[in-house]
Short mmCIF file of C-alpha atoms in Angstrom, two decimals:
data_model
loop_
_atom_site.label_atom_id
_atom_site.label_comp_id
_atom_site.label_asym_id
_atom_site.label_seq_id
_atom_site.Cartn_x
_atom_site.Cartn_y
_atom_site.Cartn_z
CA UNK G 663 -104.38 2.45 -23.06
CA UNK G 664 -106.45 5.05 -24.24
CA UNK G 665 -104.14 8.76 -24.62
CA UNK G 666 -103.56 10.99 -22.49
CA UNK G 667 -104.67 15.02 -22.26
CA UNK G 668 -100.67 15.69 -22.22
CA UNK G 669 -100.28 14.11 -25.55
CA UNK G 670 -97.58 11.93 -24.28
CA UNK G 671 -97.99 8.32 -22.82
CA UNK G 672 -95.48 5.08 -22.50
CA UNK G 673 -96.78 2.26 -23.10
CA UNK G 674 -95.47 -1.57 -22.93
CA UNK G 675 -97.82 -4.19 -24.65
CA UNK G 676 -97.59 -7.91 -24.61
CA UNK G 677 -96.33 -8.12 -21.10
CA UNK G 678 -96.87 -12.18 -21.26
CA UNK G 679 -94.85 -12.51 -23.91
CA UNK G 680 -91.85 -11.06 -22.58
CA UNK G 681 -92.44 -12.77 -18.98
CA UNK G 682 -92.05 -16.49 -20.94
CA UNK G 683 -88.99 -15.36 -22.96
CA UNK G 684 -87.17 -13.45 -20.56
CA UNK G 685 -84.30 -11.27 -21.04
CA UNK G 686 -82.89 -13.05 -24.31
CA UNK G 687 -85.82 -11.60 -26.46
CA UNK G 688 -85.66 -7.98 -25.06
CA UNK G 689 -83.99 -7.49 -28.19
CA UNK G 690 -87.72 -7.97 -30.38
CA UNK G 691 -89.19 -5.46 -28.51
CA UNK G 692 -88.57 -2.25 -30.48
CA UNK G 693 -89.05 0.84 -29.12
CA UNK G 694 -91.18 3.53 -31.51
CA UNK G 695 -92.67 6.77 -31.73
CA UNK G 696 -95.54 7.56 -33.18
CA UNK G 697 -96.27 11.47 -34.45
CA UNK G 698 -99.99 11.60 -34.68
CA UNK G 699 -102.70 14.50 -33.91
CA UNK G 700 -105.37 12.70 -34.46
CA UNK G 701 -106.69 10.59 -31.06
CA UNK G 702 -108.61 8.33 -32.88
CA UNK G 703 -105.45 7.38 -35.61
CA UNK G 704 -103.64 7.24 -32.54
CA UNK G 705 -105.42 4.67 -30.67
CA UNK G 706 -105.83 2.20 -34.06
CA UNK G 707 -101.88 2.33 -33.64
CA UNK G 708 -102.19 1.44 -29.91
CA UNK G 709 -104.58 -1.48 -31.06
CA UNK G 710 -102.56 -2.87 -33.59
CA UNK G 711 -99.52 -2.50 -30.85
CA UNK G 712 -101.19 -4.41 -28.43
CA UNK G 713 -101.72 -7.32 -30.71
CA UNK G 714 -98.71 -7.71 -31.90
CA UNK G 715 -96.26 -10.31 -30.85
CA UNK G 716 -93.93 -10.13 -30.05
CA UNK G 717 -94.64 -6.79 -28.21
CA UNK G 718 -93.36 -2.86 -29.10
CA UNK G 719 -92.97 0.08 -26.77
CA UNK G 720 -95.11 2.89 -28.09
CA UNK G 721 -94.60 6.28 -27.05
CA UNK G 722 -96.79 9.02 -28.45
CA UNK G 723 -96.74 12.95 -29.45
CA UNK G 724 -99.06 15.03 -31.33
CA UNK G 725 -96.36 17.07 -33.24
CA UNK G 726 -93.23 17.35 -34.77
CA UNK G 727 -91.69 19.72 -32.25
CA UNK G 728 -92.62 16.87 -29.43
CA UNK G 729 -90.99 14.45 -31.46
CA UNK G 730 -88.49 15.92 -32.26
CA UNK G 731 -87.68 16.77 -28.49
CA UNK G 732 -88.24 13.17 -28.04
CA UNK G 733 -86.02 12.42 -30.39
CA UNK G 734 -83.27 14.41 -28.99
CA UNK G 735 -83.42 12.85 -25.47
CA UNK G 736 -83.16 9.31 -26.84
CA UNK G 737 -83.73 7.79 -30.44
CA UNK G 738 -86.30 5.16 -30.98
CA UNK G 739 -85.96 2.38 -33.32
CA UNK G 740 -88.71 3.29 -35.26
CA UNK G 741 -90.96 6.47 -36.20
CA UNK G 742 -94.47 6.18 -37.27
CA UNK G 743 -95.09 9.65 -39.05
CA UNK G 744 -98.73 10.70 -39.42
CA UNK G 745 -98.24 13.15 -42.85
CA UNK G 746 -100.96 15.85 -41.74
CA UNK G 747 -99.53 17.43 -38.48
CA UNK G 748 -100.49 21.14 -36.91
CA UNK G 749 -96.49 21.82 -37.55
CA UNK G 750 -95.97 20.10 -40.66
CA UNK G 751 -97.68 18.38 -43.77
CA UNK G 752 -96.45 16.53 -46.88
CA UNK G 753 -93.04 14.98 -47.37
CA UNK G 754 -91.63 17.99 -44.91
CA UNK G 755 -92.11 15.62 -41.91
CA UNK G 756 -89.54 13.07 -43.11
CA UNK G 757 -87.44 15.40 -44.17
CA UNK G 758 -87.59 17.12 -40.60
CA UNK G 759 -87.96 13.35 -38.69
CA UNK G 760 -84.22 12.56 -40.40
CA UNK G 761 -82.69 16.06 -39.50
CA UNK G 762 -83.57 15.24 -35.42
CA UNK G 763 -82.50 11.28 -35.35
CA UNK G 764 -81.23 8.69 -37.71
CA UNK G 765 -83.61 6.59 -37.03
CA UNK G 766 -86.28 4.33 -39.39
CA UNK G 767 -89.32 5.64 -40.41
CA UNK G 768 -92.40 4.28 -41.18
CA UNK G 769 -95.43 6.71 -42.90
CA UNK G 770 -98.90 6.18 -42.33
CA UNK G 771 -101.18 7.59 -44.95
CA UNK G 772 -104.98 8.01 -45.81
CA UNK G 773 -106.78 5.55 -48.27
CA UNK G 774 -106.33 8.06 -50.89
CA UNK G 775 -102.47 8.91 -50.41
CA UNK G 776 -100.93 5.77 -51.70
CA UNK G 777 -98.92 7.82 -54.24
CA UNK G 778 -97.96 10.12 -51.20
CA UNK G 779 -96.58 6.90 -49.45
CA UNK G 780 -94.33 5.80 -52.34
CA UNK G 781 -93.07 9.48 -52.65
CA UNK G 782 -92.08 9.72 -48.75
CA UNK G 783 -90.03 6.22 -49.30
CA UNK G 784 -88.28 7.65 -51.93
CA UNK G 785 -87.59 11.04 -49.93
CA UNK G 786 -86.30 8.45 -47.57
CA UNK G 787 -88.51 6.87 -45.35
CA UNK G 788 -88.14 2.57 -44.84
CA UNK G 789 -91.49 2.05 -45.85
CA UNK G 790 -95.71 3.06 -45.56
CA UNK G 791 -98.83 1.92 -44.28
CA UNK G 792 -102.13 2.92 -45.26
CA UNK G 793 -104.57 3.75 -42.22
CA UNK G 794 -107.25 1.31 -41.68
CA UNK G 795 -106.11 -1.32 -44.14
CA UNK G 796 -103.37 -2.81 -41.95
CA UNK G 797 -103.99 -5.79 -39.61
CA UNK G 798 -101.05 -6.19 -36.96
CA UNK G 799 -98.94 -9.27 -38.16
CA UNK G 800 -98.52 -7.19 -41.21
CA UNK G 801 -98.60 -3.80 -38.97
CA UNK G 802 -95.26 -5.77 -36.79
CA UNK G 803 -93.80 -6.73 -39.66
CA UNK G 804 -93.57 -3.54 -41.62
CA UNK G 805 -92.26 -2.09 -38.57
CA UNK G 806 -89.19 -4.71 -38.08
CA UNK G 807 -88.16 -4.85 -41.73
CA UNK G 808 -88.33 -1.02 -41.70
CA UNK G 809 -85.95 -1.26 -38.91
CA UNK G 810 -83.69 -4.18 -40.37
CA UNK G 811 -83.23 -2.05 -43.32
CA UNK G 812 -82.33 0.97 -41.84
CA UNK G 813 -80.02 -0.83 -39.68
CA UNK G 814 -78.45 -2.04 -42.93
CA UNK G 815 -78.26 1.34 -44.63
CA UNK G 816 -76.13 2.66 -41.29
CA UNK G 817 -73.85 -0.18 -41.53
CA UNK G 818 -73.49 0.62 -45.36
CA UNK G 819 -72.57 4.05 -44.86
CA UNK G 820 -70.31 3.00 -41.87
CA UNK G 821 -68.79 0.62 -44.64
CA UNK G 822 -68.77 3.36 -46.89
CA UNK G 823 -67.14 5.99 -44.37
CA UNK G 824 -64.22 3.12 -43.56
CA UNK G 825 -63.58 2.60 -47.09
CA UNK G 826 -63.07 6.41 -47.27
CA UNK G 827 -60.45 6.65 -44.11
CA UNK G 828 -58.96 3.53 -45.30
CA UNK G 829 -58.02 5.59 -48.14
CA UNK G 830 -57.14 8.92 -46.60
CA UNK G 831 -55.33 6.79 -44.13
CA UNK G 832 -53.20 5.22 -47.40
CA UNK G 833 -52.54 8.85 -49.21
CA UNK G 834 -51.50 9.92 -45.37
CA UNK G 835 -49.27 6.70 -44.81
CA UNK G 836 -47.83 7.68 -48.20
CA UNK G 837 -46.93 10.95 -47.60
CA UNK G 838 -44.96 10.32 -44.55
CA UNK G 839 -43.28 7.34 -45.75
CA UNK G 840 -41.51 8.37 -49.39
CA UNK G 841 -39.07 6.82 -51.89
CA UNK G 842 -35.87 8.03 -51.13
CA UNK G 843 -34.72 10.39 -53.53
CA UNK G 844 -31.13 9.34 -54.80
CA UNK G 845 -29.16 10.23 -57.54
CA UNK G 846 -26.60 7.71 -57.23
CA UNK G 847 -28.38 4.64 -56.27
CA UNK G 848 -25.59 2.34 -55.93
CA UNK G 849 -23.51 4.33 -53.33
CA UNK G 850 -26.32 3.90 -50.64
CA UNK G 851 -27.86 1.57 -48.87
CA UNK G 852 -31.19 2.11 -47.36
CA UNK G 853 -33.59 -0.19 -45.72
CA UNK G 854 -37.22 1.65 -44.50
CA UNK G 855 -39.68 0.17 -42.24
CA UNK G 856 -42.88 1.24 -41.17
CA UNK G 857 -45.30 -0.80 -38.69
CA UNK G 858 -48.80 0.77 -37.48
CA UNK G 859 -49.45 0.69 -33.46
CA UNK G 860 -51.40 -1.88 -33.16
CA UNK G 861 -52.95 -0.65 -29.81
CA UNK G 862 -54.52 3.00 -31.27
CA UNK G 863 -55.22 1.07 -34.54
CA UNK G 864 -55.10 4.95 -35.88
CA UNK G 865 -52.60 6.14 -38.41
CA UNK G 866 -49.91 8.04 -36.64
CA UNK G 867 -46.99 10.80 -37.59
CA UNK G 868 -44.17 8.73 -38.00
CA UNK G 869 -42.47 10.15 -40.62
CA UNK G 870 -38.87 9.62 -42.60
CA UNK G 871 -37.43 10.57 -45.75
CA UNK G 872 -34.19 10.38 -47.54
CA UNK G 873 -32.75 13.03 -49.82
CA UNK G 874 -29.47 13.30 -51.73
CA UNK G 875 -28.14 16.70 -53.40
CA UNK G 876 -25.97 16.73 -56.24
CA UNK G 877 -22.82 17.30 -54.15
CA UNK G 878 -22.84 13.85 -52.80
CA UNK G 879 -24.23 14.71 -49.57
CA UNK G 880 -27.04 12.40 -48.11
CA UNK G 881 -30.19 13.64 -45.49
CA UNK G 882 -31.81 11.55 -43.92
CA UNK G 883 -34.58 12.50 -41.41
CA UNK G 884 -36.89 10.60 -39.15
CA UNK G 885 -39.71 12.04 -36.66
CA UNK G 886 -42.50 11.60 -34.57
CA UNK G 887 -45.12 13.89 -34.22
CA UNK G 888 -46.95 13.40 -30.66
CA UNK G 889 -50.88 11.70 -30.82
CA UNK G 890 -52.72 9.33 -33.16
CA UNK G 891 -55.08 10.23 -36.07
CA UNK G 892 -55.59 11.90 -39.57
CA UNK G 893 -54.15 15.30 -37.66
CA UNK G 894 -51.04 13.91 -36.72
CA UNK G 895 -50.59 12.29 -39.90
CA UNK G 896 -51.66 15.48 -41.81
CA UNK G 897 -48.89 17.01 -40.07
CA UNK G 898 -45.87 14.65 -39.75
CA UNK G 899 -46.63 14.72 -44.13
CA UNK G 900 -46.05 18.32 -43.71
CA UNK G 901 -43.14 18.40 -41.84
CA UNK G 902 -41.64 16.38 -44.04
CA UNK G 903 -42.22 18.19 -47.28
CA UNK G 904 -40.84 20.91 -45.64
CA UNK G 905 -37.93 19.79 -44.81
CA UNK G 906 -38.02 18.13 -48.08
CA UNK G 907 -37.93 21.49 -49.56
CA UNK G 908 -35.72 22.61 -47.17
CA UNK G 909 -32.32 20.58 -48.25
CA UNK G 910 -33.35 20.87 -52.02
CA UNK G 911 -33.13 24.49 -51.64
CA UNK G 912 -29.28 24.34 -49.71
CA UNK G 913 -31.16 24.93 -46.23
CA UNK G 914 -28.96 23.25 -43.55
CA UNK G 915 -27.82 23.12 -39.94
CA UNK G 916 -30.05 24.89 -37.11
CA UNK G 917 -32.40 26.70 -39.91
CA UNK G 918 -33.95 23.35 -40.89
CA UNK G 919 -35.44 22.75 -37.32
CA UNK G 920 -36.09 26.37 -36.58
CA UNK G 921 -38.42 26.36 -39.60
CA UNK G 922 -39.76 23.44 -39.31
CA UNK G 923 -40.45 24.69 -35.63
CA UNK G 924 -42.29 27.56 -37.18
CA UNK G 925 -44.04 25.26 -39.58
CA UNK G 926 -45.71 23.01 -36.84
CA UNK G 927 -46.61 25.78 -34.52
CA UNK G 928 -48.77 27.01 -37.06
CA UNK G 929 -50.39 23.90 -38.50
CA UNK G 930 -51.01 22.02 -34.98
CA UNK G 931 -53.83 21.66 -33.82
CA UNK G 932 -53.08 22.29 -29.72
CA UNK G 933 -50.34 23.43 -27.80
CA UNK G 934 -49.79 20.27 -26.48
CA UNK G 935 -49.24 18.52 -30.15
CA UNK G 936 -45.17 18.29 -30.46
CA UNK G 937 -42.67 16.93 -32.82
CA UNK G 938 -39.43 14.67 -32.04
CA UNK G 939 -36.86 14.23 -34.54
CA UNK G 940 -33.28 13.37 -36.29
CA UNK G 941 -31.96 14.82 -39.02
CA UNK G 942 -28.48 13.59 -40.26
CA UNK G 943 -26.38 14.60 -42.75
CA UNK G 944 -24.01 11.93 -44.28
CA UNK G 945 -20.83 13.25 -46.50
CA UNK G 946 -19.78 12.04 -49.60
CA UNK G 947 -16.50 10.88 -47.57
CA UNK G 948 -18.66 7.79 -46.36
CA UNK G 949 -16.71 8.54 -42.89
CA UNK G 950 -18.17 11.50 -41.30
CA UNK G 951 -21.75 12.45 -40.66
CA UNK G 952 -23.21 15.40 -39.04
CA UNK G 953 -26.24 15.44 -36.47
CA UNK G 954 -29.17 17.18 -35.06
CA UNK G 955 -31.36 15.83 -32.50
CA UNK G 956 -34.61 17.64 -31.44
CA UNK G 957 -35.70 15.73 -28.30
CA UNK G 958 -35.33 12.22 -30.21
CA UNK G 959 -33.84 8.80 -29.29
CA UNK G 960 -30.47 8.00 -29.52
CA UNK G 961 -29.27 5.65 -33.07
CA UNK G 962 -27.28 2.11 -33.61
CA UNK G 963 -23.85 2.47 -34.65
CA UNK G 964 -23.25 -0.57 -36.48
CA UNK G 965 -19.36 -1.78 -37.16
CA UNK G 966 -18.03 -4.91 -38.12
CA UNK G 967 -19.69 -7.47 -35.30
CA UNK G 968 -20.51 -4.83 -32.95
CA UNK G 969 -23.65 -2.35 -32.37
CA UNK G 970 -23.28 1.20 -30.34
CA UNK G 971 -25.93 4.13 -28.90
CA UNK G 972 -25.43 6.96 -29.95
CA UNK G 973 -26.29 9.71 -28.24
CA UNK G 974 -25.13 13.23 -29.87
CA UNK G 975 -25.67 16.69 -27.73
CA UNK G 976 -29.53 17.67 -29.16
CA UNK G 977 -31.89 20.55 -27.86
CA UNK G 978 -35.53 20.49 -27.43
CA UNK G 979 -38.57 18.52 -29.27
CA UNK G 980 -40.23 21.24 -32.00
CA UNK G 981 -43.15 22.92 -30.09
CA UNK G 982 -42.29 22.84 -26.14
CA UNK G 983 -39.89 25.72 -25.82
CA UNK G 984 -41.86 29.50 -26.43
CA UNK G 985 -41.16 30.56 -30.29
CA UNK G 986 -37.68 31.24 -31.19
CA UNK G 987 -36.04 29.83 -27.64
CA UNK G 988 -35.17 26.36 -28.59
CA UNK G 989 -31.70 25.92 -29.40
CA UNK G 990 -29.96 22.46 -31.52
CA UNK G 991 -26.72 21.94 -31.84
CA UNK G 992 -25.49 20.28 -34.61
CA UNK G 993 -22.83 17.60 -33.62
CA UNK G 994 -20.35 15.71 -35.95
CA UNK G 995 -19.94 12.21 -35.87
CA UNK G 996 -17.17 9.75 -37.13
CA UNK G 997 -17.91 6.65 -38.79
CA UNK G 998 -16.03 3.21 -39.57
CA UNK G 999 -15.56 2.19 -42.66
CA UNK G 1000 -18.45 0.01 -43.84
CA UNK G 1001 -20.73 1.51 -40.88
CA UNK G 1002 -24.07 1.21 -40.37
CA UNK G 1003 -26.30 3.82 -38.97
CA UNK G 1004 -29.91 3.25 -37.41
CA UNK G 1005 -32.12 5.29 -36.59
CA UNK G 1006 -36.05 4.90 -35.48
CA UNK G 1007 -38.57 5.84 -33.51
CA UNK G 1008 -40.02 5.76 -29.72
CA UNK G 1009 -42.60 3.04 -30.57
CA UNK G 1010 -39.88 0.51 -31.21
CA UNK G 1011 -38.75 0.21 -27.63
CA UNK G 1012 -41.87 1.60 -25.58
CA UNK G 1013 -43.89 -1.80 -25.80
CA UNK G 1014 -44.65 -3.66 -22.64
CA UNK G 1015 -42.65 -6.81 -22.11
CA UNK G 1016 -44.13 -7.03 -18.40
CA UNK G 1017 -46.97 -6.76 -16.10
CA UNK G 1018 -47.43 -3.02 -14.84
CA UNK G 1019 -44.62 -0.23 -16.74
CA UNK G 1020 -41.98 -2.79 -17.58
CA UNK G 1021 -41.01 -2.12 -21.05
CA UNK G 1022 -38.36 -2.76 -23.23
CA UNK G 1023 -36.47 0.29 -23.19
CA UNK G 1024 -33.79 1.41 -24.91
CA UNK G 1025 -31.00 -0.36 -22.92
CA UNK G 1026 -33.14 -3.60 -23.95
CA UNK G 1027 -33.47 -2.31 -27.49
CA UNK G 1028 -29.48 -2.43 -27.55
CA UNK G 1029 -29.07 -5.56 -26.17
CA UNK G 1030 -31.14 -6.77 -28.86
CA UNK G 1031 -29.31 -4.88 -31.48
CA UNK G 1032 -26.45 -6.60 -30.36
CA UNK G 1033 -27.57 -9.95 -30.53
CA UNK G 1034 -28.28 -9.31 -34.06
CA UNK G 1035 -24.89 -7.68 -35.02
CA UNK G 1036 -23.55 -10.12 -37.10
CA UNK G 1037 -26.95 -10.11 -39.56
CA UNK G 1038 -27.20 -7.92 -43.11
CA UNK G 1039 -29.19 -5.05 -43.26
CA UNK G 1040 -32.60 -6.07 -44.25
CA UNK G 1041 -32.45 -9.14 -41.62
CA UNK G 1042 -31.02 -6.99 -38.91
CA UNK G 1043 -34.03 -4.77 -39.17
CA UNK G 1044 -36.76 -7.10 -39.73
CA UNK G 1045 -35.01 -9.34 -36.68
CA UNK G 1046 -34.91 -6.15 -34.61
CA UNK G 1047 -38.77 -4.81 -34.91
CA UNK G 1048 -39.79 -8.64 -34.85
CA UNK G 1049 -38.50 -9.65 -31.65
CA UNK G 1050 -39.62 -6.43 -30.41
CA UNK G 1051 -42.96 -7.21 -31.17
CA UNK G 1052 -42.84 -10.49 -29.96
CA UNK G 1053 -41.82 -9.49 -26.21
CA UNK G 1054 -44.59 -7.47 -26.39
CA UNK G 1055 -47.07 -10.08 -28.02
CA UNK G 1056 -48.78 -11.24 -24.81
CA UNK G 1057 -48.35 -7.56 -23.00
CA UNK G 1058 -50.83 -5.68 -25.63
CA UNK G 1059 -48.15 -5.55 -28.35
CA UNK G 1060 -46.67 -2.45 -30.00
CA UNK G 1061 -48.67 -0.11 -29.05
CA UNK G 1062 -46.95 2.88 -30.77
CA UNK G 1063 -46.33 3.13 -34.45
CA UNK G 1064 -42.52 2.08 -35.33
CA UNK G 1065 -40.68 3.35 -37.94
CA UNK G 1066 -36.69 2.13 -38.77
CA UNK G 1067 -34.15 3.59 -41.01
CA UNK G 1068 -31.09 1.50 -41.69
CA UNK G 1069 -28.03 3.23 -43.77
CA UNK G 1070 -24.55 2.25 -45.14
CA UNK G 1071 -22.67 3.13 -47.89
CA UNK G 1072 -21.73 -0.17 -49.09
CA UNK G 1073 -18.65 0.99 -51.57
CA UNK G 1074 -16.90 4.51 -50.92
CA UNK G 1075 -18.12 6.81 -53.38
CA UNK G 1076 -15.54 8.76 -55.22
#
């Protein structure tokens, strides 16, 4: 097919060979553009097209401003790229090609611009051709492999750009899950767990941390910043440096989730981006603890064989209420000797464990906490998440990220 006044002309060559193979080989039939001024050049392409097998679709323009309107309508898998164009000449063209589309690119030179093709692969084009020295099987060829290896330098930089989150995602995870900091490591016991949603299969902002001051006193927080992703993350880390900075500095009661308030109001990326959280104070006493809640589940009481909710008076999740509204009380709380406290977040009881909304809940949380009651630390929480995840096994799993915090002073301090 001979081209057209308009520049611009679809064609589909070796029809027979797609009517024998059917739809399974629709997949050898690249689609390319060529970018060509000269009508002669152009039908050679169209020539060598034709006689390929199997077949190409071949779409052509005279310029780079056609292409690269083509281009931005829907990408080939291929661009031949005539060097010598009304709008552009030289090594320009690939340069402006790989600005419109990430697609490959094949160059077609004159007899006397071999050089010129070698210097257009290395300014990034898959490969060249030299005009009237190319018979089709090698003219099909150079235009698969130029594909094939573009298609492999995608997925390598897709590889690449993994790798790179992978490892953002790692430096995220371990800023919102710390080492507790404890100055006298034998008076408490802590047991951390952290479990990624497996549904999002994004990093979330679950976030804990542990802190104790050098009068005795332990702080323990654990939150939940609202949505999936390196923002969330970002944030639940700096939430928690804050209020790492907070109790280090003697910052306590209502002021801690006022400023941390302040703190995600002006880092979040929405309105609609909140935070839930506990923070809990436990005295040196080993009996007493004191508690703020900001729009958080309730905590296990563990004592001796049995497991309680606990539920103490809270206020508002950071970021709902207007700026400076919110109100959290902060409620004391007695404690057995030898006590246990757990706390954790949402994701832990807000898998599926039915068809439709069923979930596990937090009354079904409890009666699994109670089954358990009997089990040390480390086995009650691994018990508790893993049969957690198992009701949810066939119903999507976890779908939230879960993080656990089990404490207990496990001799009275002095």
């Amino acid at each position: 097919m001979l081209p057209t006044q308009h520049g611009l002309v679809g064609v589909r060559v070796a029809p027979g060979t797609a009517a024998v193979a059917g739809a399974a080989w629709a997949w050898q039939e690249p689609s390319v553009l060529l970018i060509e001024d000269d009508e002669a050049d152009a039908l050679l392409v169209e020539e060598l097209v034709a006689d390929c097998s199997p077949g190409m679709r071949l779409t052509w323009v005279r310029s780079l401003a056609e292409a690269c309107s083509v281009l931005a309508a829907e990408a080939p898998d291929c661009v031949l790229l005539d060097l010598h164009l009304p709008d552009s000449h030289g090594l320009d063209g690939v340069a402006r090609v790989r600005q419109c589309a990430d697609v490959a690119v094949v160059v077609l030179t004159g007899l006397a611009e071999e050089s010129t093709g070698l210097a257009a692969v290395a300014a990034g084009a898959q490969d060249y051709l030299v005009k009237g020295r190319v018979e089709a099987e090698l003219f099909g060829r150079a235009v698969r492999y130029a594909i094939q290896r573009k298609l492999a330098e995608q997925a390598a930089a897709a590889l690449q750009a993994g790798q790179l989150r992978a490892e953002e995602n790692r430096r995220l995870e371990r800023g919102l899950l710390p080492t507790p900091l404890l100055r006298d490591a034998t008076g408490l016991e802590v047991v951390a767990r952290y479990l990624p949603g497996r549904e999002q299969a994004l990093l979330g902002g679950d976030f804990y941390d542990v802190v104790q001051t050098p009068d005795g006193r332990v702080h323990v927080l654990i939150g939940d910043v609202s949505g999936h992703g390196p923002d969330e993350a970002a944030l639940g880390v700096g939430l928690r440096i804050a209020w790492r900075t907070l109790v280090v500095s003697g910052a306590t009661g209502a002021r801690q989730l006022s400023t941390l308030e302040e703190i995600l109001v002006a880092e979040r990326t929405g309105e609609q981006i909140f935070a839930t959280l506990t923070s809990l104070e436990l005295l040196p006493d080993g009996r007493s603890a004191r508690v703020m809640r900001a729009g958080h589940p309730g905590m296990l009481l563990r004592a001796g064989d049995s497991v309680d909710w606990v539920e103490v008076p809270g206020g508002p999740a950071l970021g709902v209420l207007p700026g400076g509204t919110a109100r959290w009380p902060v409620a004391d709380l007695t404690l057995p000797d030898g006590a246990g406290v757990v706390l954790f977040t949402d994701g832990l009881f807000e898998g599926r464990t039915g068809p439709g909304r069923e979930r596990l809940g937090e009354q079904g949380l409890w009666d699994l906490a109670r089954s358990l009651a009997t089990l040390p630390a480390e086995a009650f929480v691994d018990e508790l998440i893993g049969r957690a995840e198992a009701l949810a096994e066939d119903h999507g799993g976890l779908a939230d990220d879960v993080a656990v915090l089990h404490l207990r002073w496990h001799r009275q301090p002095e």
